[in-house]
Each structure stands twice: as structure tokens, then as C-alpha cells.
Amino acid sequence: MLCVRNTQLETLHVGLTPVTRTGDYSDVFVVDADGRRIPWSEVSRIDDAEMRELMQEIVNRLYTFHLEADDPKLQATIERWMGTAMKWDEPEIDPKMISRGPE
């Protein structure tokens, strides 16, 4: 939570959410400046520069967290956020991240 929340992700999350009557957004389209009518499922909601900035920020936070986890200042920050973190679902191992594929 400390490494991902309150990053550029929050900036990307701000804005209006389109209304869908089907529930799967198949009834939502974006019309761009060239007049193309693009189905919501095919619209990129983040450009390459935004993605790069977000990933750099999160990687830097993860790096700092792992290297400085024992620092009293970081420990104090962790403690302040624990009440919120305790309300979230327990994390799970992501098997896709550790799978080696067929051998």
C-alpha cells in the first residue's frame, strides 16, 4: 500500500467514470479528435509517458521500502498506515510472477 497508493496512479484515477447500462461497458464508446468511435474495451487509458512515470515512481518506492524497512522514519510511516492496511484483503502470492512455464 505504501509503495503504490498516493502515486501517479491516483492522478490517473481521477475523472469521470462512464455510465454503462450493460454492465460490461460494451455500450460505451470514445470519439476521438479524428472522429473515430472506439469501443471502451479498446481505449488506452494511460499513455506511454504516464506509464513510465508511474512505474518509475512505484519501483523507486519498492526499492526504498526494501532497503530502508528498518529506518525509524519509515517504520513510523508504516505504523501510521497499518490501521488502513488491516482493512484490506490479505495479500496472495502471484503465481504468474514466479512460474517458470513448461519445462
mmCIF file of C-alpha atoms in Angstrom:
data_model
loop_
_atom_site.group_PDB
_atom_site.id
_atom_site.type_symbol
_atom_site.label_atom_id
_atom_site.label_comp_id
_atom_site.label_asym_id
_atom_site.label_seq_id
_atom_site.Cartn_x
_atom_site.Cartn_y
_atom_site.Cartn_z
ATOM 1 C CA MET A 1 0.000 0.000 0.000
ATOM 2 C CA LEU A 2 2.797 2.436 0.885
ATOM 3 C CA CYS A 3 4.539 1.785 -2.401
ATOM 4 C CA VAL A 4 1.551 2.151 -4.734
ATOM 5 C CA ARG A 5 -1.068 4.379 -3.097
ATOM 6 C CA ASN A 6 -0.702 8.161 -3.407
ATOM 7 C CA THR A 7 1.430 7.877 -6.551
ATOM 8 C CA GLN A 8 0.697 8.964 -10.109
ATOM 9 C CA LEU A 9 -1.889 6.170 -10.047
ATOM 10 C CA GLU A 10 -4.143 8.473 -8.012
ATOM 11 C CA THR A 11 -3.811 11.155 -10.703
ATOM 12 C CA LEU A 12 -4.781 8.644 -13.386
ATOM 13 C CA HIS A 13 -7.739 7.501 -11.306
ATOM 14 C CA VAL A 14 -9.249 10.987 -11.063
ATOM 15 C CA GLY A 15 -12.016 11.819 -13.502
ATOM 16 C CA LEU A 16 -15.424 10.778 -14.639
ATOM 17 C CA THR A 17 -16.331 7.120 -14.937
ATOM 18 C CA PRO A 18 -18.537 6.412 -17.948
ATOM 19 C CA VAL A 19 -22.050 5.062 -17.418
ATOM 20 C CA THR A 20 -22.738 1.569 -18.728
ATOM 21 C CA ARG A 21 -26.196 0.074 -18.949
ATOM 22 C CA THR A 22 -24.935 -3.374 -19.964
ATOM 23 C CA GLY A 23 -22.556 -3.607 -17.007
ATOM 24 C CA ASP A 24 -19.635 -4.683 -19.194
ATOM 25 C CA TYR A 25 -19.019 -1.321 -20.929
ATOM 26 C CA SER A 26 -19.803 -2.804 -24.353
ATOM 27 C CA ASP A 27 -22.234 0.113 -24.748
ATOM 28 C CA VAL A 28 -19.563 2.773 -24.094
ATOM 29 C CA PHE A 29 -17.507 4.404 -26.839
ATOM 30 C CA VAL A 30 -14.964 7.213 -27.047
ATOM 31 C CA VAL A 31 -14.970 9.552 -30.017
ATOM 32 C CA ASP A 32 -11.506 10.994 -30.625
ATOM 33 C CA ALA A 33 -10.459 14.203 -32.380
ATOM 34 C CA ASP A 34 -10.317 12.382 -35.730
ATOM 35 C CA GLY A 35 -13.914 11.217 -35.279
ATOM 36 C CA ARG A 36 -13.004 7.583 -34.615
ATOM 37 C CA ARG A 37 -15.592 5.773 -32.470
ATOM 38 C CA ILE A 38 -13.524 3.483 -30.248
ATOM 39 C CA PRO A 39 -15.093 0.796 -28.017
ATOM 40 C CA TRP A 40 -14.271 1.362 -24.347
ATOM 41 C CA SER A 41 -12.571 -2.043 -24.123
ATOM 42 C CA GLU A 42 -10.092 -0.928 -26.817
ATOM 43 C CA VAL A 43 -9.315 2.553 -25.448
ATOM 44 C CA SER A 44 -5.901 3.017 -23.886
ATOM 45 C CA ARG A 45 -6.493 4.874 -20.655
ATOM 46 C CA ILE A 46 -2.817 5.620 -19.985
ATOM 47 C CA ASP A 47 -0.151 6.743 -22.439
ATOM 48 C CA ASP A 48 3.486 5.594 -22.533
ATOM 49 C CA ALA A 49 4.834 8.640 -20.681
ATOM 50 C CA GLU A 50 2.269 8.245 -17.866
ATOM 51 C CA MET A 51 3.039 4.526 -17.614
ATOM 52 C CA ARG A 52 6.789 5.147 -17.472
ATOM 53 C CA GLU A 53 6.372 7.810 -14.759
ATOM 54 C CA LEU A 54 4.058 5.577 -12.717
ATOM 55 C CA MET A 55 6.351 2.554 -12.958
ATOM 56 C CA GLN A 56 9.458 4.570 -12.049
ATOM 57 C CA GLU A 57 7.710 6.003 -9.003
ATOM 58 C CA ILE A 58 6.466 2.594 -7.808
ATOM 59 C CA VAL A 59 9.800 0.857 -8.441
ATOM 60 C CA ASN A 60 11.604 3.622 -6.504
ATOM 61 C CA ARG A 61 9.172 3.224 -3.613
ATOM 62 C CA LEU A 62 9.556 -0.575 -3.581
ATOM 63 C CA TYR A 63 13.343 -0.190 -3.708
ATOM 64 C CA THR A 64 13.291 2.308 -0.836
ATOM 65 C CA PHE A 65 10.910 0.145 1.180
ATOM 66 C CA HIS A 66 13.118 -2.942 0.848
ATOM 67 C CA LEU A 67 16.373 -1.135 1.564
ATOM 68 C CA GLU A 68 15.117 1.142 4.337
ATOM 69 C CA ALA A 69 12.481 -1.013 6.069
ATOM 70 C CA ASP A 70 14.401 -0.797 9.351
ATOM 71 C CA ASP A 71 14.696 3.006 9.277
ATOM 72 C CA PRO A 72 12.753 4.518 12.204
ATOM 73 C CA LYS A 73 11.159 7.181 9.961
ATOM 74 C CA LEU A 74 9.875 4.552 7.534
ATOM 75 C CA GLN A 75 8.751 2.388 10.463
ATOM 76 C CA ALA A 76 6.717 5.330 11.785
ATOM 77 C CA THR A 77 5.084 5.785 8.377
ATOM 78 C CA ILE A 78 4.300 2.067 8.193
ATOM 79 C CA GLU A 79 2.716 2.200 11.650
ATOM 80 C CA ARG A 80 0.537 5.180 10.665
ATOM 81 C CA TRP A 81 -0.836 3.258 7.675
ATOM 82 C CA MET A 82 -1.339 -0.096 9.416
ATOM 83 C CA GLY A 83 -4.907 0.746 10.502
ATOM 84 C CA THR A 84 -5.909 1.263 6.886
ATOM 85 C CA ALA A 85 -3.895 -1.686 5.624
ATOM 86 C CA MET A 86 -5.544 -4.030 8.134
ATOM 87 C CA LYS A 87 -8.908 -3.391 6.411
ATOM 88 C CA TRP A 88 -7.638 -4.685 3.070
ATOM 89 C CA ASP A 89 -7.666 -8.296 1.903
ATOM 90 C CA GLU A 90 -4.614 -10.339 2.805
ATOM 91 C CA PRO A 91 -2.020 -10.380 0.007
ATOM 92 C CA GLU A 92 -1.504 -13.537 -2.009
ATOM 93 C CA ILE A 93 1.460 -14.931 -3.908
ATOM 94 C CA ASP A 94 1.113 -14.139 -7.618
ATOM 95 C CA PRO A 95 1.861 -17.478 -9.325
ATOM 96 C CA LYS A 96 2.325 -15.779 -12.702
ATOM 97 C CA MET A 97 5.245 -13.828 -11.274
ATOM 98 C CA ILE A 98 7.113 -16.947 -10.162
ATOM 99 C CA SER A 99 6.039 -19.501 -12.771
ATOM 100 C CA ARG A 100 8.755 -20.819 -14.973
ATOM 101 C CA GLY A 101 6.430 -22.039 -17.687
ATOM 102 C CA PRO A 102 6.556 -25.510 -19.212
ATOM 103 C CA GLU A 103 9.779 -27.359 -18.662
#
